[in-house]
PDB file of C-alpha atoms in Angstrom:
ATOM      1  CA  MET A   1      19.846  20.544  35.000  1.00  0.00           C
ATOM      2  CA  GLY A   2      21.099  16.970  35.327  1.00  0.00           C
ATOM      3  CA  ASN A   3      19.218  13.708  34.999  1.00  0.00           C
ATOM      4  CA  TYR A   4      18.342  13.614  38.694  1.00  0.00           C
ATOM      5  CA  GLY A   5      16.981  17.145  38.462  1.00  0.00           C
ATOM      6  CA  MET A   6      14.778  16.144  35.518  1.00  0.00           C
ATOM      7  CA  ILE A   7      13.542  13.097  37.427  1.00  0.00           C
ATOM      8  CA  PHE A   8      12.711  15.268  40.445  1.00  0.00           C
ATOM      9  CA  VAL A   9      10.846  17.797  38.283  1.00  0.00           C
ATOM     10  CA  GLY A  10       8.944  14.992  36.557  1.00  0.00           C
ATOM     11  CA  LEU A  11       7.930  13.469  39.886  1.00  0.00           C
ATOM     12  CA  LEU A  12       6.869  16.881  41.172  1.00  0.00           C
ATOM     13  CA  ILE A  13       4.748  17.581  38.096  1.00  0.00           C
ATOM     14  CA  GLY A  14       3.221  14.108  38.312  1.00  0.00           C
ATOM     15  CA  ALA A  15       2.333  14.620  41.976  1.00  0.00           C
ATOM     16  CA  VAL A  16       0.691  17.971  41.184  1.00  0.00           C
ATOM     17  CA  VAL A  17      -1.306  16.445  38.302  1.00  0.00           C
ATOM     18  CA  LEU A  18      -2.460  13.553  40.491  1.00  0.00           C
ATOM     19  CA  PHE A  19      -3.488  15.999  43.228  1.00  0.00           C
ATOM     20  CA  LEU A  20      -5.467  18.078  40.725  1.00  0.00           C
ATOM     21  CA  LEU A  21      -7.186  14.938  39.407  1.00  0.00           C
ATOM     22  CA  THR A  22      -8.406  14.122  42.930  1.00  0.00           C
ATOM     23  CA  LEU A  23     -10.179  17.505  42.975  1.00  0.00           C
ATOM     24  CA  VAL A  24     -12.241  16.698  39.873  1.00  0.00           C
ATOM     25  CA  PRO A  25     -15.932  16.264  40.835  1.00  0.00           C
ATOM     26  CA  ASN A  26     -17.326  12.740  40.514  1.00  0.00           C
ATOM     27  CA  LYS A  27     -19.745  13.758  37.764  1.00  0.00           C
ATOM     28  CA  LEU A  28     -16.900  15.048  35.594  1.00  0.00           C
ATOM     29  CA  ARG A  29     -14.537  12.100  35.995  1.00  0.00           C
ATOM     30  CA  LYS A  30     -16.136   9.852  33.385  1.00  0.00           C
ATOM     31  CA  PRO A  31     -16.354  12.646  30.752  1.00  0.00           C
ATOM     32  CA  LEU A  32     -12.702  13.497  31.470  1.00  0.00           C
ATOM     33  CA  ILE A  33     -11.631   9.870  31.012  1.00  0.00           C
ATOM     34  CA  ALA A  34     -13.708   9.638  27.815  1.00  0.00           C
ATOM     35  CA  MET A  35     -12.142  12.830  26.428  1.00  0.00           C
ATOM     36  CA  VAL A  36      -8.564  11.735  27.195  1.00  0.00           C
ATOM     37  CA  THR A  37      -9.248   8.291  25.675  1.00  0.00           C
ATOM     38  CA  LEU A  38     -10.702   9.892  22.532  1.00  0.00           C
ATOM     39  CA  VAL A  39      -7.774  12.304  22.102  1.00  0.00           C
ATOM     40  CA  ALA A  40      -5.180   9.546  22.619  1.00  0.00           C
ATOM     41  CA  GLY A  41      -6.974   7.257  20.183  1.00  0.00           C
ATOM     42  CA  CYS A  42      -7.185  10.052  17.611  1.00  0.00           C
ATOM     43  CA  PHE A  43      -3.435  10.635  17.881  1.00  0.00           C
ATOM     44  CA  TYR A  44      -2.570   6.984  17.185  1.00  0.00           C
ATOM     45  CA  ALA A  45      -5.190   6.683  14.417  1.00  0.00           C
ATOM     46  CA  VAL A  46      -4.113   9.871  12.606  1.00  0.00           C
ATOM     47  CA  GLU A  47      -0.421   8.988  12.970  1.00  0.00           C
ATOM     48  CA  PHE A  48      -1.097   5.575  11.430  1.00  0.00           C
ATOM     49  CA  PHE A  49      -3.321   6.655   8.520  1.00  0.00           C
ATOM     50  CA  TRP A  50      -1.749  10.028   7.610  1.00  0.00           C
ATOM     51  CA  PRO A  51       0.476   9.842   4.487  1.00  0.00           C
ATOM     52  CA  THR A  52       4.192   9.676   5.225  1.00  0.00           C
ATOM     53  CA  HIS A  53       7.337  10.978   3.556  1.00  0.00           C
ATOM     54  CA  ALA A  54      10.949   9.828   3.681  1.00  0.00           C
ATOM     55  CA  THR A  55      13.234  11.588   6.128  1.00  0.00           C
ATOM     56  CA  VAL A  56      16.386  10.865   8.133  1.00  0.00           C
ATOM     57  CA  ALA A  57      15.807   8.206  10.783  1.00  0.00           C
ATOM     58  CA  ASN A  58      16.193   9.614  14.320  1.00  0.00           C
ATOM     59  CA  LYS A  59      16.998  13.023  12.847  1.00  0.00           C
ATOM     60  CA  ALA A  60      17.407  14.895  16.149  1.00  0.00           C
ATOM     61  CA  ASP A  61      19.755  12.227  17.529  1.00  0.00           C
ATOM     62  CA  VAL A  62      21.814  12.217  14.325  1.00  0.00           C
ATOM     63  CA  ILE A  63      22.242  16.019  14.430  1.00  0.00           C
ATOM     64  CA  LYS A  64      23.256  15.837  18.070  1.00  0.00           C
ATOM     65  CA  LYS A  65      25.698  12.993  17.444  1.00  0.00           C
ATOM     66  CA  LEU A  66      27.353  14.556  14.399  1.00  0.00           C
ATOM     67  CA  LYS A  67      27.234  18.078  15.897  1.00  0.00           C
ATOM     68  CA  TYR A  68      26.266  19.237  12.443  1.00  0.00           C
ATOM     69  CA  GLN A  69      23.339  21.452  11.459  1.00  0.00           C
ATOM     70  CA  PRO A  70      22.874  21.146   7.678  1.00  0.00           C
ATOM     71  CA  GLU A  71      21.686  24.010   5.509  1.00  0.00           C
ATOM     72  CA  ASN A  72      18.344  23.845   3.740  1.00  0.00           C
ATOM     73  CA  THR A  73      19.589  25.436   0.509  1.00  0.00           C
ATOM     74  CA  PRO A  74      19.201  23.521  -2.772  1.00  0.00           C
ATOM     75  CA  LEU A  75      21.559  20.543  -3.091  1.00  0.00           C
ATOM     76  CA  ALA A  76      24.330  21.020  -5.654  1.00  0.00           C
ATOM     77  CA  ASP A  77      25.491  18.172  -7.903  1.00  0.00           C
ATOM     78  CA  SER A  78      29.046  18.685  -6.663  1.00  0.00           C
ATOM     79  CA  GLU A  79      27.969  17.598  -3.188  1.00  0.00           C
ATOM     80  CA  LEU A  80      27.002  14.149  -4.457  1.00  0.00           C
ATOM     81  CA  VAL A  81      30.208  12.172  -3.992  1.00  0.00           C
ATOM     82  CA  ALA A  82      31.515   9.865  -6.683  1.00  0.00           C
ATOM     83  CA  THR A  83      30.985   6.723  -4.575  1.00  0.00           C
ATOM     84  CA  LEU A  84      27.240   6.988  -5.169  1.00  0.00           C
ATOM     85  CA  ASP A  85      25.624   5.252  -8.101  1.00  0.00           C
ATOM     86  CA  GLU A  86      22.772   6.833 -10.052  1.00  0.00           C
ATOM     87  CA  SER A  87      20.021   5.164  -8.018  1.00  0.00           C
ATOM     88  CA  ALA A  88      21.508   6.540  -4.774  1.00  0.00           C
ATOM     89  CA  LYS A  89      21.761  10.044  -6.240  1.00  0.00           C
ATOM     90  CA  THR A  90      18.150   9.866  -7.377  1.00  0.00           C
ATOM     91  CA  LYS A  91      17.088   8.732  -3.918  1.00  0.00           C
ATOM     92  CA  LEU A  92      18.945  11.612  -2.269  1.00  0.00           C
ATOM     93  CA  LYS A  93      17.345  14.158  -4.592  1.00  0.00           C
ATOM     94  CA  GLU A  94      13.909  12.927  -3.475  1.00  0.00           C
ATOM     95  CA  LEU A  95      14.726  14.029   0.086  1.00  0.00           C
ATOM     96  CA  SER A  96      14.822  17.569   1.377  1.00  0.00           C
ATOM     97  CA  PRO A  97      18.255  19.270   1.017  1.00  0.00           C
ATOM     98  CA  GLU A  98      18.686  19.221   4.799  1.00  0.00           C
ATOM     99  CA  ASP A  99      17.991  15.480   5.031  1.00  0.00           C
ATOM    100  CA  ALA A 100      20.154  14.717   1.994  1.00  0.00           C
ATOM    101  CA  ARG A 101      23.135  16.501   3.573  1.00  0.00           C
ATOM    102  CA  LEU A 102      22.651  14.545   6.813  1.00  0.00           C
ATOM    103  CA  ILE A 103      22.657  11.298   4.826  1.00  0.00           C
ATOM    104  CA  LEU A 104      25.816  12.319   2.958  1.00  0.00           C
ATOM    105  CA  LYS A 105      27.479  13.178   6.251  1.00  0.00           C
ATOM    106  CA  GLN A 106      26.877   9.628   7.497  1.00  0.00           C
ATOM    107  CA  LEU A 107      27.957   7.818   4.328  1.00  0.00           C
ATOM    108  CA  PRO A 108      31.561   6.541   4.154  1.00  0.00           C
ATOM    109  CA  ALA A 109      33.894   8.796   2.179  1.00  0.00           C
ATOM    110  CA  THR A 110      35.461   5.821   0.380  1.00  0.00           C
ATOM    111  CA  SER A 111      33.991   2.501  -0.636  1.00  0.00           C
ATOM    112  CA  GLU A 112      35.137  -0.471  -2.710  1.00  0.00           C
ATOM    113  CA  LYS A 113      31.936  -0.330  -4.753  1.00  0.00           C
ATOM    114  CA  PRO A 114      29.439   2.469  -5.393  1.00  0.00           C
ATOM    115  CA  LEU A 115      26.731   2.899  -2.750  1.00  0.00           C
ATOM    116  CA  THR A 116      23.215   2.117  -3.940  1.00  0.00           C
ATOM    117  CA  SER A 117      19.764   3.447  -3.072  1.00  0.00           C
ATOM    118  CA  ASP A 118      19.416   0.582  -0.575  1.00  0.00           C
ATOM    119  CA  ASP A 119      22.334   2.010   1.436  1.00  0.00           C
ATOM    120  CA  VAL A 120      20.626   5.403   1.494  1.00  0.00           C
ATOM    121  CA  GLU A 121      17.235   3.905   2.338  1.00  0.00           C
ATOM    122  CA  LYS A 122      18.671   2.185   5.427  1.00  0.00           C
ATOM    123  CA  MET A 123      19.288   5.641   6.914  1.00  0.00           C
ATOM    124  CA  THR A 124      15.794   6.941   6.189  1.00  0.00           C
ATOM    125  CA  ALA A 125      12.397   6.359   7.757  1.00  0.00           C
ATOM    126  CA  GLN A 126       8.816   7.040   6.729  1.00  0.00           C
ATOM    127  CA  GLU A 127       7.340   9.782   8.906  1.00  0.00           C
ATOM    128  CA  ASN A 128       4.523  12.319   9.012  1.00  0.00           C
ATOM    129  CA  PHE A 129       4.014  15.405  11.155  1.00  0.00           C
ATOM    130  CA  LEU A 130       2.973  13.309  14.187  1.00  0.00           C
ATOM    131  CA  THR A 131       5.718  10.668  14.075  1.00  0.00           C
ATOM    132  CA  PRO A 132       8.330  12.762  15.975  1.00  0.00           C
ATOM    133  CA  TYR A 133       5.928  12.901  18.940  1.00  0.00           C
ATOM    134  CA  PHE A 134       5.118   9.173  18.885  1.00  0.00           C
ATOM    135  CA  LYS A 135       7.815   8.268  21.422  1.00  0.00           C
ATOM    136  CA  GLN A 136       6.717  10.957  23.875  1.00  0.00           C
ATOM    137  CA  VAL A 137       3.091   9.855  23.715  1.00  0.00           C
ATOM    138  CA  SER A 138       4.160   6.220  24.116  1.00  0.00           C
ATOM    139  CA  ASP A 139       6.197   7.199  27.185  1.00  0.00           C
ATOM    140  CA  ILE A 140       3.082   8.801  28.674  1.00  0.00           C
ATOM    141  CA  SER A 141       1.131   5.614  27.946  1.00  0.00           C
ATOM    142  CA  ASN A 142       3.846   3.551  29.641  1.00  0.00           C
ATOM    143  CA  ALA A 143       3.715   5.832  32.683  1.00  0.00           C
ATOM    144  CA  LEU A 144      -0.074   5.404  32.874  1.00  0.00           C
ATOM    145  CA  GLN A 145       0.338   1.635  32.593  1.00  0.00           C
ATOM    146  CA  ALA A 146       2.868   1.751  35.433  1.00  0.00           C
ATOM    147  CA  PHE A 147       0.345   3.659  37.558  1.00  0.00           C
ATOM    148  CA  ALA A 148      -2.299   1.057  36.687  1.00  0.00           C
ATOM    149  CA  ILE A 149       0.049  -1.778  37.705  1.00  0.00           C
ATOM    150  CA  GLY A 150       0.820   0.041  40.951  1.00  0.00           C
ATOM    151  CA  LEU A 151      -2.880   0.503  41.630  1.00  0.00           C
ATOM    152  CA  GLY A 152      -3.452  -3.201  40.962  1.00  0.00           C
ATOM    153  CA  ILE A 153      -0.654  -4.198  43.344  1.00  0.00           C
ATOM    154  CA  TYR A 154      -2.043  -1.859  46.018  1.00  0.00           C
ATOM    155  CA  SER A 155      -5.540  -3.316  45.603  1.00  0.00           C
ATOM    156  CA  LEU A 156      -4.199  -6.881  45.703  1.00  0.00           C
ATOM    157  CA  MET A 157      -2.113  -6.236  48.800  1.00  0.00           C
ATOM    158  CA  SER A 158      -4.949  -4.472  50.644  1.00  0.00           C
ATOM    159  CA  VAL A 159      -7.389  -7.327  49.995  1.00  0.00           C
ATOM    160  CA  HIS A 160      -5.004 -10.070  51.081  1.00  0.00           C
ATOM    161  CA  LEU A 161      -3.627  -8.158  54.062  1.00  0.00           C
ATOM    162  CA  ARG A 162      -7.205  -7.740  55.209  1.00  0.00           C
ATOM    163  CA  ASN A 163      -7.713 -11.505  54.847  1.00  0.00           C
ATOM    164  CA  ILE A 164      -4.635 -12.140  56.990  1.00  0.00           C
ATOM    165  CA  ALA A 165      -5.579  -9.563  59.627  1.00  0.00           C
ATOM    166  CA  MET A 166      -9.102 -10.979  59.994  1.00  0.00           C
ATOM    167  CA  LYS A 167      -7.888 -14.593  59.581  1.00  0.00           C
ATOM    168  CA  ARG A 168     -10.542 -15.397  57.026  1.00  0.00           C
ATOM    169  CA  SER A 169     -10.782 -18.775  55.343  1.00  0.00           C
ATOM    170  CA  GLY A 170      -7.687 -19.308  53.167  1.00  0.00           C
ATOM    171  CA  TRP A 171      -5.641 -16.583  54.826  1.00  0.00           C
ATOM    172  CA  GLY A 172      -2.575 -18.834  54.522  1.00  0.00           C
ATOM    173  CA  ASN A 173      -2.815 -18.588  50.731  1.00  0.00           C
ATOM    174  CA  SER A 174      -2.939 -14.794  51.044  1.00  0.00           C
ATOM    175  CA  ALA A 175       0.197 -14.846  53.202  1.00  0.00           C
ATOM    176  CA  THR A 176       1.967 -17.058  50.644  1.00  0.00           C
ATOM    177  CA  LEU A 177       1.001 -14.700  47.822  1.00  0.00           C
ATOM    178  CA  ILE A 178       2.253 -11.589  49.630  1.00  0.00           C
ATOM    179  CA  GLY A 179       5.459 -13.349  50.686  1.00  0.00           C
ATOM    180  CA  GLY A 180       6.085 -14.410  47.091  1.00  0.00           C
ATOM    181  CA  ILE A 181       5.498 -10.875  45.776  1.00  0.00           C
ATOM    182  CA  VAL A 182       7.861  -9.344  48.324  1.00  0.00           C
ATOM    183  CA  LEU A 183      10.616 -11.951  47.847  1.00  0.00           C
ATOM    184  CA  MET A 184      10.481 -11.862  44.034  1.00  0.00           C
ATOM    185  CA  THR A 185      10.511  -8.043  44.011  1.00  0.00           C
ATOM    186  CA  VAL A 186      13.451  -7.781  46.387  1.00  0.00           C
ATOM    187  CA  ALA A 187      15.413 -10.510  44.588  1.00  0.00           C
ATOM    188  CA  HIS A 188      14.871  -9.159  41.075  1.00  0.00           C
ATOM    189  CA  ILE A 189      15.529  -5.497  41.906  1.00  0.00           C
ATOM    190  CA  GLY A 190      18.551  -6.433  44.023  1.00  0.00           C
ATOM    191  CA  LYS A 191      19.932  -8.546  41.176  1.00  0.00           C
ATOM    192  CA  GLU A 192      19.878  -5.532  38.853  1.00  0.00           C
ATOM    193  CA  TYR A 193      22.190  -3.575  41.177  1.00  0.00           C
ATOM    194  CA  VAL A 194      24.275  -6.416  42.661  1.00  0.00           C
ATOM    195  CA  LYS A 195      25.134  -8.829  39.837  1.00  0.00           C
ATOM    196  CA  THR A 196      26.563 -11.520  42.127  1.00  0.00           C
ATOM    197  CA  GLY A 197      25.665 -12.510  45.650  1.00  0.00           C
ATOM    198  CA  PRO A 198      22.542 -13.466  47.601  1.00  0.00           C
ATOM    199  CA  PHE A 199      20.131 -11.506  45.382  1.00  0.00           C
ATOM    200  CA  LYS A 200      21.238 -13.370  42.249  1.00  0.00           C
ATOM    201  CA  THR A 201      21.015 -16.733  44.071  1.00  0.00           C
ATOM    202  CA  LEU A 202      17.570 -15.932  45.461  1.00  0.00           C
ATOM    203  CA  ASP A 203      16.292 -14.826  42.046  1.00  0.00           C
ATOM    204  CA  VAL A 204      17.512 -18.030  40.380  1.00  0.00           C
ATOM    205  CA  LEU A 205      16.066 -20.134  43.203  1.00  0.00           C
ATOM    206  CA  LEU A 206      12.648 -18.467  43.113  1.00  0.00           C
ATOM    207  CA  TYR A 207      12.280 -18.135  39.328  1.00  0.00           C
ATOM    208  CA  ASP A 208      14.193 -21.053  37.781  1.00  0.00           C
ATOM    209  CA  GLY A 209      13.982 -23.425  40.727  1.00  0.00           C
ATOM    210  CA  LEU A 210      10.452 -22.757  41.973  1.00  0.00           C
ATOM    211  CA  MET A 211       8.253 -20.810  39.582  1.00  0.00           C
ATOM    212  CA  LYS A 212       9.129 -22.733  36.394  1.00  0.00           C
ATOM    213  CA  ASN A 213       8.612 -26.080  38.122  1.00  0.00           C
ATOM    214  CA  LEU A 214       5.282 -24.942  39.569  1.00  0.00           C
ATOM    215  CA  ASP A 215       4.196 -23.843  36.082  1.00  0.00           C
ATOM    216  CA  ALA A 216       5.175 -27.219  34.641  1.00  0.00           C
ATOM    217  CA  THR A 217       3.269 -29.007  37.420  1.00  0.00           C
ATOM    218  CA  MET A 218       0.170 -26.883  36.870  1.00  0.00           C
ATOM    219  CA  PHE A 219       0.116 -27.509  33.109  1.00  0.00           C
ATOM    220  CA  SER A 220       0.699 -31.227  33.693  1.00  0.00           C
ATOM    221  CA  ILE A 221      -2.401 -31.316  35.870  1.00  0.00           C
ATOM    222  CA  ILE A 222      -4.359 -29.313  33.308  1.00  0.00           C
ATOM    223  CA  ALA A 223      -3.437 -31.906  30.669  1.00  0.00           C
ATOM    224  CA  PHE A 224      -5.747 -34.446  32.351  1.00  0.00           C
ATOM    225  CA  TYR A 225      -8.642 -31.990  32.166  1.00  0.00           C
ATOM    226  CA  ILE A 226      -7.853 -31.392  28.484  1.00  0.00           C
ATOM    227  CA  VAL A 227      -7.976 -35.146  27.806  1.00  0.00           C
ATOM    228  CA  SER A 228     -11.310 -35.373  29.646  1.00  0.00           C
ATOM    229  CA  ALA A 229     -12.714 -32.442  27.652  1.00  0.00           C
ATOM    230  CA  ALA A 230     -11.463 -33.967  24.391  1.00  0.00           C
ATOM    231  CA  TYR A 231     -13.156 -37.267  25.239  1.00  0.00           C
ATOM    232  CA  ARG A 232     -16.474 -35.499  25.818  1.00  0.00           C
ATOM    233  CA  ALA A 233     -16.063 -33.446  22.622  1.00  0.00           C
ATOM    234  CA  PHE A 234     -15.213 -36.489  20.488  1.00  0.00           C
ATOM    235  CA  ARG A 235     -18.250 -38.486  21.544  1.00  0.00           C
ATOM    236  CA  ILE A 236     -20.365 -39.123  18.461  1.00  0.00           C
ATOM    237  CA  ARG A 237     -23.607 -37.258  19.041  1.00  0.00           C
ATOM    238  CA  SER A 238     -23.910 -35.210  15.852  1.00  0.00           C
ATOM    239  CA  VAL A 239     -22.469 -34.853  12.367  1.00  0.00           C
ATOM    240  CA  GLU A 240     -20.080 -32.119  13.545  1.00  0.00           C
ATOM    241  CA  ALA A 241     -18.772 -34.288  16.387  1.00  0.00           C
ATOM    242  CA  THR A 242     -18.248 -37.170  13.946  1.00  0.00           C
ATOM    243  CA  ILE A 243     -16.233 -34.963  11.562  1.00  0.00           C
ATOM    244  CA  LEU A 244     -14.174 -33.701  14.512  1.00  0.00           C
ATOM    245  CA  LEU A 245     -13.486 -37.242  15.707  1.00  0.00           C
ATOM    246  CA  VAL A 246     -12.470 -38.536  12.265  1.00  0.00           C
ATOM    247  CA  ALA A 247     -10.217 -35.539  11.551  1.00  0.00           C
ATOM    248  CA  ALA A 248      -8.544 -35.763  14.967  1.00  0.00           C
ATOM    249  CA  ALA A 249      -7.971 -39.502  14.594  1.00  0.00           C
ATOM    250  CA  LEU A 250      -6.405 -39.087  11.129  1.00  0.00           C
ATOM    251  CA  VAL A 251      -4.102 -36.262  12.298  1.00  0.00           C
ATOM    252  CA  MET A 252      -2.978 -38.192  15.376  1.00  0.00           C
ATOM    253  CA  LEU A 253      -2.380 -41.408  13.432  1.00  0.00           C
ATOM    254  CA  GLY A 254      -0.438 -39.479  10.783  1.00  0.00           C
ATOM    255  CA  ASN A 255       1.950 -38.110  13.403  1.00  0.00           C
ATOM    256  CA  VAL A 256       2.802 -41.299  15.299  1.00  0.00           C
ATOM    257  CA  PRO A 257       4.939 -44.225  14.035  1.00  0.00           C
ATOM    258  CA  ILE A 258       2.160 -46.785  14.541  1.00  0.00           C
ATOM    259  CA  GLY A 259      -0.218 -44.829  12.323  1.00  0.00           C
ATOM    260  CA  GLN A 260       2.414 -44.309   9.645  1.00  0.00           C
ATOM    261  CA  ALA A 261       3.212 -48.020   9.668  1.00  0.00           C
ATOM    262  CA  LEU A 262      -0.426 -48.872   8.814  1.00  0.00           C
ATOM    263  CA  THR A 263      -0.077 -47.272   5.366  1.00  0.00           C
ATOM    264  CA  ASN A 264       3.654 -47.766   4.896  1.00  0.00           C
ATOM    265  CA  TRP A 265       2.974 -50.255   2.118  1.00  0.00           C
ATOM    266  CA  ILE A 266       1.497 -47.505  -0.107  1.00  0.00           C
ATOM    267  CA  PRO A 267       4.078 -45.974  -2.506  1.00  0.00           C
ATOM    268  CA  ASN A 268       5.244 -42.516  -1.435  1.00  0.00           C
ATOM    269  CA  GLU A 269       6.318 -41.170  -4.803  1.00  0.00           C
ATOM    270  CA  LYS A 270       5.276 -37.558  -5.392  1.00  0.00           C
ATOM    271  CA  THR A 271       4.125 -38.394  -8.912  1.00  0.00           C
ATOM    272  CA  ASP A 272       1.940 -41.259  -7.667  1.00  0.00           C
ATOM    273  CA  ILE A 273      -1.599 -40.147  -6.799  1.00  0.00           C
ATOM    274  CA  VAL A 274      -1.988 -43.165  -4.512  1.00  0.00           C
ATOM    275  CA  ALA A 275       0.588 -41.611  -2.155  1.00  0.00           C
ATOM    276  CA  ASN A 276      -2.132 -39.192  -1.010  1.00  0.00           C
ATOM    277  CA  LEU A 277      -3.786 -42.112   0.823  1.00  0.00           C
ATOM    278  CA  ARG A 278      -0.879 -42.492   3.275  1.00  0.00           C
ATOM    279  CA  LEU A 279      -1.941 -41.424   6.769  1.00  0.00           C
ATOM    280  CA  GLU A 280       0.899 -38.922   7.224  1.00  0.00           C
ATOM    281  CA  ASN A 281      -0.051 -37.212   3.951  1.00  0.00           C
ATOM    282  CA  ILE A 282      -3.721 -37.152   4.923  1.00  0.00           C
ATOM    283  CA  GLY A 283      -2.823 -35.633   8.310  1.00  0.00           C
ATOM    284  CA  GLN A 284      -0.658 -32.956   6.688  1.00  0.00           C
ATOM    285  CA  TRP A 285      -3.422 -32.149   4.186  1.00  0.00           C
ATOM    286  CA  ILE A 286      -5.955 -31.696   7.017  1.00  0.00           C
ATOM    287  CA  GLN A 287      -3.573 -29.438   8.951  1.00  0.00           C
ATOM    288  CA  LYS A 288      -2.409 -27.307   5.998  1.00  0.00           C
ATOM    289  CA  ARG A 289      -5.431 -27.279   3.686  1.00  0.00           C
ATOM    290  CA  ALA A 290      -8.409 -27.585   6.023  1.00  0.00           C
ATOM    291  CA  SER A 291      -7.331 -26.530   9.511  1.00  0.00           C
ATOM    292  CA  SER A 292      -5.153 -23.530   8.587  1.00  0.00           C
ATOM    293  CA  PRO A 293      -7.843 -21.673   6.555  1.00  0.00           C
ATOM    294  CA  ALA A 294     -10.390 -22.334   9.318  1.00  0.00           C
ATOM    295  CA  THR A 295      -7.949 -21.018  11.928  1.00  0.00           C
ATOM    296  CA  MET A 296      -7.278 -17.905   9.853  1.00  0.00           C
ATOM    297  CA  ALA A 297     -11.022 -17.331   9.463  1.00  0.00           C
ATOM    298  CA  ILE A 298     -11.472 -17.592  13.233  1.00  0.00           C
ATOM    299  CA  ASP A 299      -8.544 -15.213  13.811  1.00  0.00           C
ATOM    300  CA  PHE A 300     -10.075 -12.770  11.326  1.00  0.00           C
ATOM    301  CA  GLY A 301     -13.391 -12.890  13.158  1.00  0.00           C
ATOM    302  CA  LEU A 302     -11.642 -12.339  16.488  1.00  0.00           C
ATOM    303  CA  ALA A 303      -9.740  -9.372  15.032  1.00  0.00           C
ATOM    304  CA  VAL A 304     -12.969  -7.787  13.757  1.00  0.00           C
ATOM    305  CA  GLY A 305     -14.574  -8.309  17.167  1.00  0.00           C
ATOM    306  CA  ALA A 306     -11.553  -6.820  18.935  1.00  0.00           C
ATOM    307  CA  LEU A 307     -11.656  -3.827  16.570  1.00  0.00           C
ATOM    308  CA  ALA A 308     -15.356  -3.278  17.252  1.00  0.00           C
ATOM    309  CA  THR A 309     -14.797  -3.510  21.022  1.00  0.00           C
ATOM    310  CA  SER A 310     -11.828  -1.138  20.802  1.00  0.00           C
ATOM    311  CA  LEU A 311     -13.901   1.397  18.872  1.00  0.00           C
ATOM    312  CA  ARG A 312     -16.673   1.215  21.458  1.00  0.00           C
ATOM    313  CA  LEU A 313     -14.180   1.759  24.276  1.00  0.00           C
ATOM    314  CA  TRP A 314     -12.431   4.523  22.356  1.00  0.00           C
ATOM    315  CA  LEU A 315     -15.675   6.397  21.671  1.00  0.00           C
ATOM    316  CA  SER A 316     -17.006   5.652  25.188  1.00  0.00           C
ATOM    317  CA  LEU A 317     -20.003   3.791  23.769  1.00  0.00           C
ATOM    318  CA  GLU A 318     -19.548   0.672  25.901  1.00  0.00           C
ATOM    319  CA  ARG A 319     -22.408  -0.016  28.264  1.00  0.00           C
ATOM    320  CA  GLY A 320     -22.653  -2.294  31.295  1.00  0.00           C
ATOM    321  CA  SER A 321     -22.622  -2.342  35.062  1.00  0.00           C
ATOM    322  CA  TYR A 322     -18.934  -1.387  35.247  1.00  0.00           C
ATOM    323  CA  PHE A 323     -19.024   1.382  32.646  1.00  0.00           C
ATOM    324  CA  GLU A 324     -22.215   2.961  33.996  1.00  0.00           C
ATOM    325  CA  GLU A 325     -20.972   3.222  37.589  1.00  0.00           C
ATOM    326  CA  GLU A 326     -20.142   6.674  38.908  1.00  0.00           C
ATOM    327  CA  LEU A 327     -16.429   7.012  39.609  1.00  0.00           C
TER     328      LEU A 327
END
């Protein structure tokens, strides 16, 4: 069966599975989703935490490429070629005989200098009993994400087409959105199959000529709102606001020529303790010694929160109006 046959079979199986899912009663849909989420999460968690062992990287592909099925009998010393140093031989003996023979098959027969354990290690990977199935499970996840994107596009199109059909307020924006989606899709897909021609020109025009400039314009407008928000945040109303204002002023002055000129008269020798009073050095100290640890602490807190939320979603413990609705 060729590639097209496999694609057809995959599409057929997918259509059957989707049809069967539509037959699931409403009361069983949430438990089914919770069970699938739990099983998928368990796979990734066990694969990550289970102890690993060294084996040949991409073993199945290597066997197929070399057209060589190694024996699993004990490895003889005579099989270890002379171009290997002692560390490489020790590394090979740590592997299974089958893996060691595959490694030897890939190593060059001659070399100007003996091959080391690093050369052997480049051909190995750390795996456990679930690692060979990681790619297949990831492919399933990618397929589900593609279905989710398709569902999102369908929902988006249906809402905006309804706005256009009923000529609701702002229906022109809906028409612009749908036109942009259609044009970008046609241009980008066409460019993949026809490297030169109108599709390539349209893709460059829409992406490089239009989208990037619109992004730059949008962020330029947002910059004024950021300045306004910074002004309100820097107003001295509390001790925290005062510290924020002083720190921001020192960092900004330390990064502009005018600010650096104010303390340019202070010696800048590394051995001179007075050099720490220069504005550029003060600004760097605030960024590296004060701001960076605070940022890392915030990132750590966000990571813990994300982990807690992920666990609640994984174990189907999340509660709320969306999660308690009947599907």
